[in-house]
Amino acid sequence: MSEKIIGADDTTPTGLHPANYFFLTRFQAVTSGNMTEFKLRSDASGNVKCALYADNSGEPGSLITAMNTGQAVVSGWNTLNFTSTPVTNGMYYWLAINMDTNYAGMYVNGIGTGRYRPQSYAGFSFPDPAGGGFTVYSYYTIEAGWGETESITPKTSSDSGAGSDTKESFPATFSSRAETGSGLETAGINAGLASSDAGNGAEFGQSSWQETVFGSDGGSGADSLKILTSKAGSDLRLHSHQGQVSIPHKEVRS
């Protein structure tokens, strides 16, 4: 969704810019993102060219992006096309316009963040750098740069259960666990080893594989675990955090 990255908020104009002037207003970016829209408050219909300049010690600097083809505007807020341009939070930039009629809204702020010089609209292209010869004025143009702001998309996991799960990834070398329960689960790094669960209660996985296999289960359903080994002649010893369990070896011959 498009959001404001830099520029003014909506306000009632206290005056109108005259036509055939190169106007620039200094703004600080309120977030980082790609500016894809140039918004302008107008009080009449006309045409406008727009641009974005870098800041050079408080003065207009090098040209970043220019839309040298005029775009039509009407009374109210207008959204102008703008080539996608990265803008950095906290940095200062200059939004620039040139118009063919007296219509762009301006607002007095008494700070002196505006610059202007006479420049015919017809055949005008934004210079690089902005140059000199500007008059300082205590108004700002009611304009803003909008676009897609930077964000972090959280990773998601899928689960066949009907409950609310909080899961972490686990190594692909471990067997996967099939789950049909509907309880709340908090799985550890090693979510399970070759176990199946048809329980309906709350489950809390352990952090190691011994505790995962032999951990406690608060579910009310039936759990099953099958461990197969082809090695004969020795007992199978199973360990948990609470002790050791020995299962005597029984050789089965077919």
Tab-separated table of C-alpha atoms in Angstrom:
chain	number	residue	atom	x	y	z
A	1	MET	CA	0.000	0.000	0.000
A	2	SER	CA	1.263	3.469	-0.919
A	3	GLU	CA	2.231	5.745	1.991
A	4	LYS	CA	3.751	9.189	2.411
A	5	ILE	CA	7.540	9.052	2.341
A	6	ILE	CA	8.359	12.751	2.205
A	7	GLY	CA	6.579	16.098	1.985
A	8	ALA	CA	3.601	17.994	3.319
A	9	ASP	CA	0.355	16.803	4.849
A	10	ASP	CA	-3.008	18.137	3.741
A	11	THR	CA	-3.568	21.774	4.668
A	12	THR	CA	-5.496	24.793	3.418
A	13	PRO	CA	-3.363	26.921	1.053
A	14	THR	CA	-2.538	30.467	2.124
A	15	GLY	CA	-1.569	31.444	-1.416
A	16	LEU	CA	-0.905	30.210	-4.947
A	17	HIS	CA	2.385	29.884	-6.805
A	18	PRO	CA	2.611	31.945	-10.011
A	19	ALA	CA	3.215	30.232	-13.351
A	20	ASN	CA	6.610	29.996	-15.079
A	21	TYR	CA	8.743	29.653	-11.959
A	22	PHE	CA	11.112	26.917	-10.880
A	23	PHE	CA	10.004	26.163	-7.286
A	24	LEU	CA	11.758	23.889	-4.790
A	25	THR	CA	10.855	23.031	-1.188
A	26	ARG	CA	13.130	21.247	1.289
A	27	PHE	CA	11.635	18.299	3.191
A	28	GLN	CA	12.995	15.558	5.451
A	29	ALA	CA	11.993	11.970	4.627
A	30	VAL	CA	9.792	10.427	7.333
A	31	THR	CA	10.491	6.832	6.268
A	32	SER	CA	12.508	4.842	3.737
A	33	GLY	CA	10.963	3.518	0.558
A	34	ASN	CA	10.606	3.891	-3.191
A	35	MET	CA	8.890	7.111	-4.208
A	36	THR	CA	6.533	6.294	-7.077
A	37	GLU	CA	4.000	9.141	-6.821
A	38	PHE	CA	4.304	12.923	-6.687
A	39	LYS	CA	1.246	14.433	-4.987
A	40	LEU	CA	0.342	18.113	-5.410
A	41	ARG	CA	-2.428	20.291	-3.966
A	42	SER	CA	-3.952	22.539	-6.646
A	43	ASP	CA	-6.699	25.153	-6.702
A	44	ALA	CA	-7.245	25.118	-10.480
A	45	SER	CA	-6.669	23.072	-13.618
A	46	GLY	CA	-3.373	23.199	-15.472
A	47	ASN	CA	-0.152	21.322	-16.189
A	48	VAL	CA	2.916	20.692	-14.055
A	49	LYS	CA	6.397	19.192	-14.289
A	50	CYS	CA	7.945	17.700	-11.156
A	51	ALA	CA	11.318	16.490	-9.877
A	52	LEU	CA	13.334	15.384	-6.851
A	53	TYR	CA	16.700	16.922	-5.928
A	54	ALA	CA	19.350	15.972	-3.404
A	55	ASP	CA	20.224	18.327	-0.558
A	56	ASN	CA	23.589	20.088	-0.621
A	57	SER	CA	24.285	21.648	2.792
A	58	GLY	CA	20.794	23.118	2.995
A	59	GLU	CA	20.538	24.129	-0.666
A	60	PRO	CA	19.198	22.312	-3.756
A	61	GLY	CA	21.892	19.997	-5.117
A	62	SER	CA	22.074	17.366	-7.831
A	63	LEU	CA	19.060	16.148	-9.772
A	64	ILE	CA	17.848	12.691	-8.700
A	65	THR	CA	14.710	12.135	-10.798
A	66	ALA	CA	12.850	14.433	-13.206
A	67	MET	CA	9.499	14.153	-14.960
A	68	ASN	CA	10.077	16.684	-17.743
A	69	THR	CA	6.819	15.915	-19.537
A	70	GLY	CA	3.901	17.976	-18.228
A	71	GLN	CA	1.044	16.231	-16.428
A	72	ALA	CA	-2.473	17.588	-16.051
A	73	VAL	CA	-3.895	18.514	-12.653
A	74	VAL	CA	-7.291	19.655	-11.386
A	75	SER	CA	-8.503	21.402	-8.260
A	76	GLY	CA	-7.695	19.391	-5.114
A	77	TRP	CA	-5.037	16.751	-4.495
A	78	ASN	CA	-3.460	15.250	-7.612
A	79	THR	CA	-1.291	12.157	-8.021
A	80	LEU	CA	1.398	12.530	-10.685
A	81	ASN	CA	3.395	9.706	-12.222
A	82	PHE	CA	6.944	9.485	-10.909
A	83	THR	CA	9.758	7.095	-11.808
A	84	SER	CA	10.458	4.818	-8.832
A	85	THR	CA	13.204	6.457	-6.756
A	86	PRO	CA	14.698	5.239	-3.441
A	87	VAL	CA	14.381	7.714	-0.555
A	88	THR	CA	16.137	7.272	2.809
A	89	ASN	CA	14.508	7.973	6.164
A	90	GLY	CA	15.895	11.084	7.895
A	91	MET	CA	17.630	12.456	4.792
A	92	TYR	CA	16.727	15.871	3.329
A	93	TYR	CA	15.532	16.287	-0.248
A	94	TRP	CA	14.016	19.027	-2.408
A	95	LEU	CA	10.680	18.534	-4.188
A	96	ALA	CA	10.524	20.692	-7.307
A	97	ILE	CA	7.813	21.870	-9.719
A	98	ASN	CA	7.195	24.204	-12.650
A	99	MET	CA	3.655	25.119	-13.760
A	100	ASP	CA	1.913	26.704	-16.722
A	101	THR	CA	-0.733	28.557	-14.681
A	102	ASN	CA	-1.285	30.032	-11.206
A	103	TYR	CA	-2.729	27.148	-9.249
A	104	ALA	CA	-0.293	25.211	-7.046
A	105	GLY	CA	-1.074	25.649	-3.360
A	106	MET	CA	1.528	27.020	-0.962
A	107	TYR	CA	1.554	27.537	2.785
A	108	VAL	CA	3.516	30.062	4.819
A	109	ASN	CA	5.743	28.563	7.529
A	110	GLY	CA	8.217	31.363	8.229
A	111	ILE	CA	11.211	29.001	8.065
A	112	GLY	CA	12.626	29.822	4.644
A	113	THR	CA	12.652	26.282	3.268
A	114	GLY	CA	11.520	27.371	-0.216
A	115	ARG	CA	13.534	28.496	-3.253
A	116	TYR	CA	12.394	29.955	-6.584
A	117	ARG	CA	13.617	31.666	-9.736
A	118	PRO	CA	11.878	32.686	-12.990
A	119	GLN	CA	11.835	29.850	-15.530
A	120	SER	CA	9.491	29.585	-18.517
A	121	TYR	CA	7.378	26.411	-18.408
A	122	ALA	CA	7.448	25.896	-22.182
A	123	GLY	CA	10.444	23.768	-23.155
A	124	PHE	CA	11.657	23.577	-19.543
A	125	SER	CA	13.682	20.607	-18.305
A	126	PHE	CA	14.973	20.350	-14.762
A	127	PRO	CA	18.693	21.198	-14.656
A	128	ASP	CA	21.387	19.075	-13.025
A	129	PRO	CA	22.505	20.414	-10.639
A	130	ALA	CA	19.789	22.846	-9.620
A	131	GLY	CA	22.200	25.762	-9.899
A	132	GLY	CA	21.991	29.175	-8.228
A	133	GLY	CA	20.186	32.481	-8.509
A	134	PHE	CA	17.308	31.405	-6.252
A	135	THR	CA	15.277	33.660	-3.992
A	136	VAL	CA	14.649	32.321	-0.483
A	137	TYR	CA	11.017	32.474	0.629
A	138	SER	CA	9.079	31.465	3.741
A	139	TYR	CA	6.493	29.288	2.015
A	140	TYR	CA	6.402	25.636	1.140
A	141	THR	CA	4.556	24.001	-1.719
A	142	ILE	CA	1.757	21.674	-0.606
A	143	GLU	CA	3.265	18.608	-2.201
A	144	ALA	CA	4.518	15.184	-1.167
A	145	GLY	CA	6.255	12.065	-2.397
A	146	TRP	CA	4.410	8.777	-1.854
A	147	GLY	CA	5.292	5.159	-2.546
A	148	GLU	CA	5.973	1.722	-1.127
A	149	THR	CA	7.707	1.883	2.244
A	150	GLU	CA	10.203	-0.701	3.462
A	151	SER	CA	8.798	-3.569	5.542
A	152	ILE	CA	9.708	-7.040	6.807
A	153	THR	CA	7.424	-9.907	5.824
A	154	PRO	CA	7.277	-12.519	8.589
A	155	LYS	CA	7.890	-16.138	7.650
A	156	THR	CA	4.926	-18.474	8.026
A	157	SER	CA	4.583	-22.194	8.644
A	158	SER	CA	1.790	-24.620	7.775
A	159	ASP	CA	0.184	-27.221	10.036
A	160	SER	CA	-2.696	-29.660	9.587
A	161	GLY	CA	-3.914	-29.114	13.161
A	162	ALA	CA	-6.775	-26.807	14.037
A	163	GLY	CA	-4.980	-25.184	16.964
A	164	SER	CA	-2.636	-22.205	17.249
A	165	ASP	CA	0.989	-23.255	16.634
A	166	THR	CA	4.335	-21.591	17.219
A	167	LYS	CA	7.018	-23.447	15.250
A	168	GLU	CA	10.698	-23.184	14.464
A	169	SER	CA	12.455	-24.871	11.584
A	170	PHE	CA	14.312	-28.128	12.141
A	171	PRO	CA	16.997	-29.944	10.144
A	172	ALA	CA	15.817	-31.793	7.065
A	173	THR	CA	17.679	-34.920	8.197
A	174	PHE	CA	15.052	-35.559	10.884
A	175	SER	CA	11.865	-37.453	10.119
A	176	SER	CA	8.709	-35.410	9.873
A	177	ARG	CA	5.806	-35.653	12.296
A	178	ALA	CA	2.208	-36.084	11.158
A	179	GLU	CA	-0.302	-34.257	13.326
A	180	THR	CA	-4.072	-34.328	13.362
A	181	GLY	CA	-4.675	-32.865	16.817
A	182	SER	CA	-6.445	-29.630	17.596
A	183	GLY	CA	-4.530	-28.472	20.681
A	184	LEU	CA	-2.030	-25.686	21.248
A	185	GLU	CA	1.543	-26.717	20.363
A	186	THR	CA	4.894	-25.119	20.960
A	187	ALA	CA	7.450	-27.154	18.993
A	188	GLY	CA	11.176	-27.064	19.682
A	189	ILE	CA	13.977	-27.035	17.140
A	190	ASN	CA	13.712	-30.807	16.656
A	191	ALA	CA	9.943	-30.950	16.245
A	192	GLY	CA	9.676	-34.768	16.268
A	193	LEU	CA	11.196	-38.035	15.188
A	194	ALA	CA	9.006	-40.501	13.284
A	195	SER	CA	6.092	-40.109	15.693
A	196	SER	CA	2.403	-39.772	14.989
A	197	ASP	CA	-0.062	-37.857	17.086
A	198	ALA	CA	-3.815	-38.147	17.248
A	199	GLY	CA	-4.057	-36.381	20.612
A	200	ASN	CA	-6.288	-33.513	21.462
A	201	GLY	CA	-4.411	-31.856	24.328
A	202	ALA	CA	-1.678	-29.282	24.839
A	203	GLU	CA	1.796	-30.388	23.744
A	204	PHE	CA	5.164	-28.863	24.483
A	205	GLY	CA	8.124	-30.244	22.491
A	206	GLN	CA	11.571	-30.526	24.028
A	207	SER	CA	14.823	-29.091	22.736
A	208	SER	CA	16.787	-32.365	22.297
A	209	TRP	CA	15.832	-35.486	20.373
A	210	GLN	CA	15.828	-37.691	23.482
A	211	GLU	CA	13.360	-35.399	25.218
A	212	THR	CA	11.310	-35.058	22.056
A	213	VAL	CA	10.844	-38.820	21.677
A	214	PHE	CA	10.383	-39.551	25.382
A	215	GLY	CA	8.932	-36.241	26.576
A	216	SER	CA	5.632	-35.833	28.338
A	217	ASP	CA	2.374	-35.548	26.487
A	218	GLY	CA	-0.588	-33.719	28.002
A	219	GLY	CA	-2.991	-34.878	25.303
A	220	SER	CA	-5.963	-37.073	25.880
A	221	GLY	CA	-5.605	-39.049	22.642
A	222	ALA	CA	-3.533	-42.069	21.716
A	223	ASP	CA	0.151	-41.687	20.870
A	224	SER	CA	2.263	-44.375	19.239
A	225	LEU	CA	5.994	-44.739	18.680
A	226	LYS	CA	7.747	-47.477	16.745
A	227	ILE	CA	11.522	-47.941	16.656
A	228	LEU	CA	12.959	-50.621	14.361
A	229	THR	CA	16.499	-51.992	14.566
A	230	SER	CA	18.176	-54.779	12.632
A	231	LYS	CA	21.074	-55.227	15.034
A	232	ALA	CA	20.941	-58.491	17.002
A	233	GLY	CA	22.628	-59.583	20.201
A	234	SER	CA	22.324	-56.482	22.337
A	235	ASP	CA	19.743	-54.672	24.377
A	236	LEU	CA	18.169	-51.457	23.177
A	237	ARG	CA	18.850	-48.629	25.611
A	238	LEU	CA	16.684	-45.528	25.541
A	239	HIS	CA	17.617	-42.361	27.397
A	240	SER	CA	15.533	-39.430	28.614
A	241	HIS	CA	16.301	-36.464	30.834
A	242	GLN	CA	14.764	-38.399	33.748
A	243	GLY	CA	16.764	-41.619	33.467
A	244	GLN	CA	17.558	-44.674	31.392
A	245	VAL	CA	15.252	-47.412	30.155
A	246	SER	CA	16.592	-50.803	29.017
A	247	ILE	CA	14.593	-53.094	26.750
A	248	PRO	CA	15.991	-56.661	26.663
A	249	HIS	CA	16.828	-57.874	23.219
A	250	LYS	CA	14.550	-60.514	21.833
A	251	GLU	CA	15.587	-62.115	18.628
A	252	VAL	CA	12.772	-62.991	16.299
A	253	ARG	CA	13.359	-65.578	13.649
A	254	SER	CA	11.014	-66.181	10.777
